[in-house]
Tab-separated table of C-alpha atoms in Angstrom:
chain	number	residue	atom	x	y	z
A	1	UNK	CA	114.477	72.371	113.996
A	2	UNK	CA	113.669	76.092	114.894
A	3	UNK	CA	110.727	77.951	116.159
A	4	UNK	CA	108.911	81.200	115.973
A	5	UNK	CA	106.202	82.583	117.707
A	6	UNK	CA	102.962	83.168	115.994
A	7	UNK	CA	100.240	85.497	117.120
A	8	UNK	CA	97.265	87.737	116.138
A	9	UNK	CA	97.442	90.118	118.902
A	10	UNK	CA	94.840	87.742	121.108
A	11	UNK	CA	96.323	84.266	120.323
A	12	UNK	CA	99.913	83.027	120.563
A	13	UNK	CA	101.345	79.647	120.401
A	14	UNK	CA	104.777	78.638	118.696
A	15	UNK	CA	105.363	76.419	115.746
A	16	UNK	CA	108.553	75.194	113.646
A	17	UNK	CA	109.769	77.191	111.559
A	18	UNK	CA	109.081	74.351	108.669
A	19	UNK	CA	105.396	73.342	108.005
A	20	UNK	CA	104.297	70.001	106.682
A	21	UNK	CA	101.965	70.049	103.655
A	22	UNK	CA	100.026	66.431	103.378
A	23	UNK	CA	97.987	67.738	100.308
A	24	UNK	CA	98.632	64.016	99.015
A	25	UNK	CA	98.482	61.725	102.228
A	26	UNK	CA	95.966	59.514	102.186
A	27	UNK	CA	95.807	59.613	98.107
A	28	UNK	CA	98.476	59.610	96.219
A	29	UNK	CA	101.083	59.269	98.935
A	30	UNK	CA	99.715	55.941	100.514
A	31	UNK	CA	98.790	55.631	104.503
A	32	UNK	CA	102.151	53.862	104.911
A	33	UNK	CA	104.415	56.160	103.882
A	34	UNK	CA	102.051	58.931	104.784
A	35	UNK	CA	102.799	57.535	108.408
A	36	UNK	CA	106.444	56.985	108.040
A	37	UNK	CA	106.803	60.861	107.416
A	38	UNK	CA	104.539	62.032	109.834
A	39	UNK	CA	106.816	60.196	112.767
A	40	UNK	CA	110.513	61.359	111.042
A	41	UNK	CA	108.854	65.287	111.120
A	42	UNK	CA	107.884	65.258	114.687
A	43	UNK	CA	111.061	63.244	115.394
A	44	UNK	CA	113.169	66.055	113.421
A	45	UNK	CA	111.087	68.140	115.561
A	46	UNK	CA	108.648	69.327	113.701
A	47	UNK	CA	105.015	70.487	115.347
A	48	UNK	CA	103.360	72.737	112.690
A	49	UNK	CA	101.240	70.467	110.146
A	50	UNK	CA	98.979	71.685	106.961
A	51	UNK	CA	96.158	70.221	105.069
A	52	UNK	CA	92.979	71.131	103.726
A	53	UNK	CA	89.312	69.853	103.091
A	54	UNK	CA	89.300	69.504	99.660
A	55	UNK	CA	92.694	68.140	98.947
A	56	UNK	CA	93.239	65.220	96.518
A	57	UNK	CA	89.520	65.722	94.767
A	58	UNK	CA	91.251	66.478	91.757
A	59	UNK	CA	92.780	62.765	91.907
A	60	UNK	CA	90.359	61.226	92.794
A	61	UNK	CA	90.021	61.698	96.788
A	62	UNK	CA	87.289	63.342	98.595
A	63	UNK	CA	88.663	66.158	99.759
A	64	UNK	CA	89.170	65.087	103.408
A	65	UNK	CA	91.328	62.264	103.181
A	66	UNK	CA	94.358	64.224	104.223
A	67	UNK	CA	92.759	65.019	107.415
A	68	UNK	CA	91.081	61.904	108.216
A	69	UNK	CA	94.804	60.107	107.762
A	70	UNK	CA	95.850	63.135	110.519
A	71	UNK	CA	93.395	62.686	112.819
A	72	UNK	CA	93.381	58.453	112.650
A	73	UNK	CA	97.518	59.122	113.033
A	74	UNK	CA	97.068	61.673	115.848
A	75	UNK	CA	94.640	59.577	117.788
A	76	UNK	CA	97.072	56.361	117.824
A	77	UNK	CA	100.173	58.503	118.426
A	78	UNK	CA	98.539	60.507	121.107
A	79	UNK	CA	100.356	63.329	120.211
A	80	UNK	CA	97.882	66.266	119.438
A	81	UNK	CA	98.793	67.970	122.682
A	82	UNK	CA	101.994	68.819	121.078
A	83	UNK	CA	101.417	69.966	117.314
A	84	UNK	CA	100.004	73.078	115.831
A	85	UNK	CA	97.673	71.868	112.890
A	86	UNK	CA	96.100	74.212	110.147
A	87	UNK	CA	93.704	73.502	108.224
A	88	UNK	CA	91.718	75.414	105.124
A	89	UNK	CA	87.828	75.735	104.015
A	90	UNK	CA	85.859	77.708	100.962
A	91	UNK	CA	87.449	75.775	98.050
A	92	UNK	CA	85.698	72.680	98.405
A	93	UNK	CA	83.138	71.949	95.605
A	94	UNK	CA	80.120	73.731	95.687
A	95	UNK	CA	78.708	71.611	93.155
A	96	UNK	CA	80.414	67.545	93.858
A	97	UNK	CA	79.355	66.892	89.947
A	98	UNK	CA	81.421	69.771	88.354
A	99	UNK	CA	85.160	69.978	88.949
A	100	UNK	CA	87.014	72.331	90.987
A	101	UNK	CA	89.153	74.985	88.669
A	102	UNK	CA	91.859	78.023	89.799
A	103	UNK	CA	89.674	80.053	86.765
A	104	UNK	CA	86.224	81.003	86.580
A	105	UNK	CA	84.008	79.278	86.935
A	106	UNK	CA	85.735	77.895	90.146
A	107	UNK	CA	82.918	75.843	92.208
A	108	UNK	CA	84.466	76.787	94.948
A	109	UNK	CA	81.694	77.172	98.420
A	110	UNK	CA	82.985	80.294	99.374
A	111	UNK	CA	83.442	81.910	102.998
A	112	UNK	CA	80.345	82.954	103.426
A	113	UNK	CA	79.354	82.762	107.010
A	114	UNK	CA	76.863	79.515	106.090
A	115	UNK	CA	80.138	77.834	104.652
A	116	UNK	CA	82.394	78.752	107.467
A	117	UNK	CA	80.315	77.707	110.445
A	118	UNK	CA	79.192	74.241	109.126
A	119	UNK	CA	82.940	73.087	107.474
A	120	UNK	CA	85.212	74.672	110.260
A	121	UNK	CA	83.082	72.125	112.982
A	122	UNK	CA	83.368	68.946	110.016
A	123	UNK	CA	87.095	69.631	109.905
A	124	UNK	CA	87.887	69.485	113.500
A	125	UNK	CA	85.615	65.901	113.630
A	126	UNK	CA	87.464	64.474	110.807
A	127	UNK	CA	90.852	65.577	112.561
A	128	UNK	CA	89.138	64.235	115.277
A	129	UNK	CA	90.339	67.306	117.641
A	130	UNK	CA	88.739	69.842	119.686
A	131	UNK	CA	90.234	72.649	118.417
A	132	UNK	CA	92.296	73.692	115.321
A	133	UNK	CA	95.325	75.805	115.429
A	134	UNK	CA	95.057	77.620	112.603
A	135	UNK	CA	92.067	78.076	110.076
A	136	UNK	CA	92.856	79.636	106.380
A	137	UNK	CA	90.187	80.831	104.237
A	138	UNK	CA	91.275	78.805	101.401
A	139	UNK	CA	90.611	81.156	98.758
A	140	UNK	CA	89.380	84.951	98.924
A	141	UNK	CA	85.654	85.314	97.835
A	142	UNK	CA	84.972	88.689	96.600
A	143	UNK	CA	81.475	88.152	96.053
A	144	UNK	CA	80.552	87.920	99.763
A	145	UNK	CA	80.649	90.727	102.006
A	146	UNK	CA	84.125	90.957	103.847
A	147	UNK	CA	82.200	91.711	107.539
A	148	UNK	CA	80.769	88.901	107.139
A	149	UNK	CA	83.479	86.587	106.549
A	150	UNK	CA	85.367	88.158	109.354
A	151	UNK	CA	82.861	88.193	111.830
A	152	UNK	CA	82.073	84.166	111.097
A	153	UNK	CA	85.669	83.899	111.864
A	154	UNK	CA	85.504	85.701	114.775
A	155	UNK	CA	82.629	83.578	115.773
A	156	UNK	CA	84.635	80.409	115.972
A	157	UNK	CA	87.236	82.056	117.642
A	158	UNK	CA	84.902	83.444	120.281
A	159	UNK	CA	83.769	79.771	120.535
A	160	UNK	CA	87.117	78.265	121.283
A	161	UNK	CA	86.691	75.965	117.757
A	162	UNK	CA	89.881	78.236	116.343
A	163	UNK	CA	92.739	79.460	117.673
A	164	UNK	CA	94.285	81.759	114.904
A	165	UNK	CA	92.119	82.713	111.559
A	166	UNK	CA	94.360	83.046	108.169
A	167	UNK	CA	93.203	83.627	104.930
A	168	UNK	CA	95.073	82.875	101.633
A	169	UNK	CA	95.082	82.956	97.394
A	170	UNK	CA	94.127	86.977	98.550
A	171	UNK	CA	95.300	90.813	97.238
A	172	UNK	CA	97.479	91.873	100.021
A	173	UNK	CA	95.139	95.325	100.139
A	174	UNK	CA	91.927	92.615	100.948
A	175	UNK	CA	94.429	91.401	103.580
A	176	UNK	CA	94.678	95.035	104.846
A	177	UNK	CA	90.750	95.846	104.595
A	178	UNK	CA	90.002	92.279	106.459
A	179	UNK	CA	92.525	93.201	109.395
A	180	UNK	CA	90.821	96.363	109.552
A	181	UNK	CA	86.911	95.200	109.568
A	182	UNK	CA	88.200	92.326	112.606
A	183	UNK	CA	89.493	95.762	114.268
A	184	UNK	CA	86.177	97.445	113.756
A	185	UNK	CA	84.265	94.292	114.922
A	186	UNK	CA	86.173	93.872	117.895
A	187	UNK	CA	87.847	90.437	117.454
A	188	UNK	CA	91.444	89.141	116.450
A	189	UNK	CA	92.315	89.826	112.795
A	190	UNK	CA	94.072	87.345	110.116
A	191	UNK	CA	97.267	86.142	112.106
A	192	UNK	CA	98.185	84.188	108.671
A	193	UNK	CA	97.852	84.764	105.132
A	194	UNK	CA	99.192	81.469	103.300
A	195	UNK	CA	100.395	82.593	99.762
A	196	UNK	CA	102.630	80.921	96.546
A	197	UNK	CA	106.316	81.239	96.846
A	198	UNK	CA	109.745	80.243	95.839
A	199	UNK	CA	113.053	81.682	94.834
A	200	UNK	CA	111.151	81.830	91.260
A	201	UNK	CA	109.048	84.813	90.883
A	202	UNK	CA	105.997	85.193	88.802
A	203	UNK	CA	106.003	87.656	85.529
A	204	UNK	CA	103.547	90.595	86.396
A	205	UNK	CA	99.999	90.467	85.315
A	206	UNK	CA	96.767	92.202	86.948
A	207	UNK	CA	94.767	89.604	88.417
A	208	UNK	CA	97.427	87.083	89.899
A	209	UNK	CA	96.689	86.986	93.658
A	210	UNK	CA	98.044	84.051	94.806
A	211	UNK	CA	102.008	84.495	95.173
A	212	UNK	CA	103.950	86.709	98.001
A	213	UNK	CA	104.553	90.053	97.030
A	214	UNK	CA	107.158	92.699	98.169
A	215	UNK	CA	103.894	94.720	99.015
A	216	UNK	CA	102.499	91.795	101.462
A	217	UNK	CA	106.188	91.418	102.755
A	218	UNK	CA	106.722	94.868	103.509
A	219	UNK	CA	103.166	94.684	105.527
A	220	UNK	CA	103.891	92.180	107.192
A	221	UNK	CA	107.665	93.977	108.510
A	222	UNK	CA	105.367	96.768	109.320
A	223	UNK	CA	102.831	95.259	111.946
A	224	UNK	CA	103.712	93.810	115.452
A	225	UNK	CA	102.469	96.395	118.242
A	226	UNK	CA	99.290	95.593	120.157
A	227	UNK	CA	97.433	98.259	117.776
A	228	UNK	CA	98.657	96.378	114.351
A	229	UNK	CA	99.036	92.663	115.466
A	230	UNK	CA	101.363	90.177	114.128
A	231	UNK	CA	100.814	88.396	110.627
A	232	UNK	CA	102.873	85.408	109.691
A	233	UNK	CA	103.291	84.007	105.908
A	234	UNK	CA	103.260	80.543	105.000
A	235	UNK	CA	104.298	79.502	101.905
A	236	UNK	CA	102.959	76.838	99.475
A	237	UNK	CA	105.040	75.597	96.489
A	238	UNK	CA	108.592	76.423	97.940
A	239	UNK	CA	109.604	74.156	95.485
A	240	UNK	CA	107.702	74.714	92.948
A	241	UNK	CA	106.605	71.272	92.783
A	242	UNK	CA	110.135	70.034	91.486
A	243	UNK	CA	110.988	72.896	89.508
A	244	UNK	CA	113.599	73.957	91.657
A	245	UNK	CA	115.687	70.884	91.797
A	246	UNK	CA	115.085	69.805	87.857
A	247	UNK	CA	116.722	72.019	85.524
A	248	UNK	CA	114.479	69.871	82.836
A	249	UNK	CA	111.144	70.472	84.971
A	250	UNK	CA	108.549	72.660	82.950
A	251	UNK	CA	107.635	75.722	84.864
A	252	UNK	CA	104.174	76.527	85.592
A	253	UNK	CA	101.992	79.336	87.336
A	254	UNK	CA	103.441	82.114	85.430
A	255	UNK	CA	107.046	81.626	86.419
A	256	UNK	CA	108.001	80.484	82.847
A	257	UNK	CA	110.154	82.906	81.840
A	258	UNK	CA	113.719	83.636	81.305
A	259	UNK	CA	114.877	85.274	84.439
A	260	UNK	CA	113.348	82.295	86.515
A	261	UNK	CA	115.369	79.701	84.550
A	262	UNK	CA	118.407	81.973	85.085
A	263	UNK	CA	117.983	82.028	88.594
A	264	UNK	CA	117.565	78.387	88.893
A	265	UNK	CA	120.667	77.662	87.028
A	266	UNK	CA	122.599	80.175	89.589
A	267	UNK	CA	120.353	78.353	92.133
A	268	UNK	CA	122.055	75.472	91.328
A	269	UNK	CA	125.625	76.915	91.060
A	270	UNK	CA	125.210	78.419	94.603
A	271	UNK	CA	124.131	75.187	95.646
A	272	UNK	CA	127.292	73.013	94.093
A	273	UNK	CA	129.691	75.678	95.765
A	274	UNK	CA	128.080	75.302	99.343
A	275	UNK	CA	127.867	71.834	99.359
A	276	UNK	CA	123.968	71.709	99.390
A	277	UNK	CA	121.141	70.899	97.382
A	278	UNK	CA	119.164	73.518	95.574
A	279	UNK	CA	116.180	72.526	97.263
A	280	UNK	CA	118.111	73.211	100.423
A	281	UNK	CA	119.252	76.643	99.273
A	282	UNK	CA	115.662	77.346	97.937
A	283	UNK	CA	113.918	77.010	101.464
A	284	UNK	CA	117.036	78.454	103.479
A	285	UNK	CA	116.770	81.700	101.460
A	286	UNK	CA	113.010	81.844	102.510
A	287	UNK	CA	113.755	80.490	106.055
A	288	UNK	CA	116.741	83.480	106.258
A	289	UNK	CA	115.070	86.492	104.739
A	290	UNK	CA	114.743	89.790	105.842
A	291	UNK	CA	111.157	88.939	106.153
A	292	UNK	CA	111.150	85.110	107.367
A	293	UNK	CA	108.106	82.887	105.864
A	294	UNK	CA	107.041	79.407	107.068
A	295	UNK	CA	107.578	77.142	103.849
A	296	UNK	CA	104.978	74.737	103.587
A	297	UNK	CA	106.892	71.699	102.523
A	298	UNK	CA	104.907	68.749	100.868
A	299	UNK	CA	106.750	65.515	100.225
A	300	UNK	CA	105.981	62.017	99.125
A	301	UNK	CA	109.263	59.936	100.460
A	302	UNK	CA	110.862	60.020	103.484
A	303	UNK	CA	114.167	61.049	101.241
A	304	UNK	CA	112.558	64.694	100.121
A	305	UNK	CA	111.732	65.028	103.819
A	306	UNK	CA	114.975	64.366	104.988
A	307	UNK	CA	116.018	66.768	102.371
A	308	UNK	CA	114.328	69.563	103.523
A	309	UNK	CA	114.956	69.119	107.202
A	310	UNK	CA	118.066	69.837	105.958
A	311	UNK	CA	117.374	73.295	105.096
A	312	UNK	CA	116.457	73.963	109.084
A	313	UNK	CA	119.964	74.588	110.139
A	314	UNK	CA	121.494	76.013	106.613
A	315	UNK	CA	122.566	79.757	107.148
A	316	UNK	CA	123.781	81.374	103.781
A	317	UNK	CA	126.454	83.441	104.801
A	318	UNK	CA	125.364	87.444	103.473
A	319	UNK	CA	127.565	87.075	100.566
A	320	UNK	CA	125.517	83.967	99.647
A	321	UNK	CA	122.440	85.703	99.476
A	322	UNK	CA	123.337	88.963	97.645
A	323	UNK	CA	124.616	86.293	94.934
A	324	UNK	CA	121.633	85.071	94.779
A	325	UNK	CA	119.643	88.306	95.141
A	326	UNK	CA	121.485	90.109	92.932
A	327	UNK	CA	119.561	91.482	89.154
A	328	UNK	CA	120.746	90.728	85.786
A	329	UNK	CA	123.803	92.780	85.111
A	330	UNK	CA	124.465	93.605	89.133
A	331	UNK	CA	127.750	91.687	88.955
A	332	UNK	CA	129.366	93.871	86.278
């Protein structure tokens, strides 16, 4: 395993440079195996850990059973001292009869300063910690004033509940105008924006806010000086959910297009000629990047876990990546 520093010009702490998702723990990944995975990660040397408050709802959870499975697993380990956990509020139902949705009408609460203070406090008690590590905004909400969602932030951070705010599902340009209000107000910006990503890229359409873009990535390369703080990027879906290592998988989230399935097919060639598994070469060409993000890996078996710990120590040689960087019609 490998580590980077993470920081928001106020905070610092370090975390590996692979982050476990537990969207499903507790749900449809049963306590058991939940477990079993928990120990091989921190074992593998893992620290950094991700979940959510309203994971699961969809299937039939209630939103916290991710983090009530972390805290219960923390407690009898004894072993928060030593992990980084993030966690996520604003897209838990507003309304627990209608369902949640990624299109209006959402029912998501929000991060309005109300929503913030009362779930950031439930999240730590169900973790059953003092403190959390990192806390995203789970999705951006436009129709409450930015200030104020910053300044609730900087509220918990002032209060020692938080060590690093994040936000993510955001325009990288709200991402800009956020870091800039928390430098107005005073207080540590967004040290984190969690975002989509894979080696598959989205077609482009006005509107779609959730993936990495070359605009956040080139932000993010651009700050680091004790006037423009650090920001790290997580990213969710490095897999995309299977799609990387089934050539028969159906793409989804506007990635369904011809020049994603040609890159997976030369994902998978790459892959055969290195000896690795696409999913391997998949999060070592995020992990290796001119601009490094933190894939958020989720798995349901100890074997995908395994898998991806695999990626930790995979360098593709430059040759490697320009192969698998290259545009249509580059090689002729």
């Amino acid at each position: 395993m490998h580590y980077r520093t993470v920081s928001d010009g106020v905070t610092s702490f370090d975390v590996s440079t692979l982050c476990l998702g537990t969207m499903n723990f507790g749900t449809r990944t049963d306590d058991e195996t939940s477990r079993a995975i928990l120990d091989r990660f921190i074992e593998a040397g893992g620290t950094f850990i991700d979940t959510a408050n309203n994971y699961s709802v969809w299937a039939g959870g209630s939103g916290r059973d991710s983090e009530d499975l972390l805290g219960r697993w923390m407690t009898e380990r004894g072993n928060r001292d030593s992990l980084r956990i993030a966690t996520k509020l604003g897209a838990a139902q507003k309304d627990p009869s209608k369902p949640l949705s990624s299109t209006p009408p959402t029912n998501f609460e929000g991060l309005s300063s109300e929503v913030i203070r009362r779930q950031a406090p439930a999240s730590a008690k169900h973790l059953g910690i003092d403190h959390i590590d990192v806390l995203y905004g789970h999705v951006d909400d436009r129709d409450t004033d930015l200030a104020e969602t910053v300044a609730a932030f900087g509220e918990l951070q002032r209060d020692g509940l938080i060590g690093i705010a994040g936000i993510s599902n955001v325009a990288t340009w709200r991402v800009v105008e956020a870091r800039e209000e928390a430098r107005r107000q005073g207080i540590a910006p967004y040290g984190f924006v969690q975002q989509q990503y894979s080696y598959l890229h989205p077609a482009p359409k006005y509107g779609r806010n959730n993936f990495v873009t070359p605009g956040l990535l080139d932000y993010a390369a651009s700050v680091g000086t004790p006037e423009r703080p650090p920001l790290a990027i997580t990213a969710y879906s490095p897999l995309h959910q299977g799609g990387i290592s089934r050539l028969d998988k159906q793409l989804w989230g506007g990635v369904d297009h011809p020049t994603s399935h040609a890159r997976r097919a030369l994902l998978h060639e790459v892959a055969a000629d290195i000896g690795a598994t696409p999913n391997q070469v998949a999060l070592a060409w995020l992990l290796g990047a001119a601009v490094p993000v933190i894939p958020v890996v989720g798995v349901s078996s100890l074997a995908q876990l395994e898998e991806a710990l695999g990626a930790a120590d995979l360098v593709l040689d430059d040759d490697v990546r320009d192969r698998l960087d290259a545009e249509p019609g580059d090689e002729g």
